[in-house]
């Protein structure tokens, strides 16, 4: 998976690719975008900052 589209739209964010259902921290960060993917690396949720 490439994060180039997200980086092009906002170069100040850190893109984190995670497997759907994986535990994540509860902190909110405006400089982070989590991209949830399934086992085939297909995005399963709309990526959002936070």
PDB file of C-alpha atoms in Angstrom:
ATOM      1  CA  UNK A   1       0.000   0.000   0.000  1.00  0.00           C
ATOM      2  CA  UNK A   2       1.222   3.444  -0.836  1.00  0.00           C
ATOM      3  CA  UNK A   3       0.505   6.468   1.301  1.00  0.00           C
ATOM      4  CA  UNK A   4       1.366   8.930  -1.471  1.00  0.00           C
ATOM      5  CA  UNK A   5      -2.183  10.286  -1.888  1.00  0.00           C
ATOM      6  CA  UNK A   6      -2.518  11.125   1.797  1.00  0.00           C
ATOM      7  CA  UNK A   7       0.988  12.630   1.900  1.00  0.00           C
ATOM      8  CA  UNK A   8       0.271  14.696  -1.230  1.00  0.00           C
ATOM      9  CA  UNK A   9      -2.873  16.147   0.341  1.00  0.00           C
ATOM     10  CA  UNK A  10      -1.198  16.816   3.710  1.00  0.00           C
ATOM     11  CA  UNK A  11       2.558  16.405   3.870  1.00  0.00           C
ATOM     12  CA  UNK A  12       2.598  17.077   7.619  1.00  0.00           C
ATOM     13  CA  UNK A  13       0.953  13.812   8.664  1.00  0.00           C
ATOM     14  CA  UNK A  14       2.400  10.471   9.668  1.00  0.00           C
ATOM     15  CA  UNK A  15       0.575   7.625   7.882  1.00  0.00           C
ATOM     16  CA  UNK A  16       0.242   4.423   9.919  1.00  0.00           C
ATOM     17  CA  UNK A  17      -1.068   1.262   8.233  1.00  0.00           C
ATOM     18  CA  UNK A  18      -2.672  -1.175  10.693  1.00  0.00           C
ATOM     19  CA  UNK A  19      -4.480  -4.476  10.374  1.00  0.00           C
ATOM     20  CA  UNK A  20      -8.211  -4.058  11.031  1.00  0.00           C
ATOM     21  CA  UNK A  21      -9.013  -5.046  14.600  1.00  0.00           C
ATOM     22  CA  UNK A  22      -5.496  -4.471  15.899  1.00  0.00           C
ATOM     23  CA  UNK A  23      -5.255  -2.701  19.250  1.00  0.00           C
ATOM     24  CA  UNK A  24      -4.334   0.985  19.005  1.00  0.00           C
ATOM     25  CA  UNK A  25      -3.683   3.720  21.528  1.00  0.00           C
ATOM     26  CA  UNK A  26      -6.552   6.013  22.446  1.00  0.00           C
ATOM     27  CA  UNK A  27      -4.625   9.253  22.119  1.00  0.00           C
ATOM     28  CA  UNK A  28      -5.682  11.808  19.505  1.00  0.00           C
ATOM     29  CA  UNK A  29      -2.977  13.247  17.249  1.00  0.00           C
ATOM     30  CA  UNK A  30      -3.748  15.657  14.443  1.00  0.00           C
ATOM     31  CA  UNK A  31      -0.502  14.689  12.718  1.00  0.00           C
ATOM     32  CA  UNK A  32      -1.400  10.982  12.355  1.00  0.00           C
ATOM     33  CA  UNK A  33      -3.624   9.146   9.886  1.00  0.00           C
ATOM     34  CA  UNK A  34      -4.387   5.501  10.560  1.00  0.00           C
ATOM     35  CA  UNK A  35      -5.242   3.378   7.543  1.00  0.00           C
ATOM     36  CA  UNK A  36      -7.048   0.160   8.512  1.00  0.00           C
ATOM     37  CA  UNK A  37      -6.522  -2.717   6.080  1.00  0.00           C
ATOM     38  CA  UNK A  38      -7.645  -6.339   5.945  1.00  0.00           C
ATOM     39  CA  UNK A  39      -5.414  -9.383   5.424  1.00  0.00           C
ATOM     40  CA  UNK A  40      -5.224  -8.621   1.703  1.00  0.00           C
ATOM     41  CA  UNK A  41      -4.090  -5.027   2.423  1.00  0.00           C
ATOM     42  CA  UNK A  42      -7.394  -3.614   1.183  1.00  0.00           C
ATOM     43  CA  UNK A  43      -8.546  -0.482   3.016  1.00  0.00           C
ATOM     44  CA  UNK A  44     -11.645  -1.312   5.083  1.00  0.00           C
ATOM     45  CA  UNK A  45     -12.369   2.095   6.673  1.00  0.00           C
ATOM     46  CA  UNK A  46     -12.115   5.674   5.482  1.00  0.00           C
ATOM     47  CA  UNK A  47      -8.788   7.016   6.825  1.00  0.00           C
ATOM     48  CA  UNK A  48      -9.151   9.938   9.239  1.00  0.00           C
ATOM     49  CA  UNK A  49      -6.733  12.088  11.182  1.00  0.00           C
ATOM     50  CA  UNK A  50      -6.557  11.529  14.888  1.00  0.00           C
TER      51      UNK A  50
END
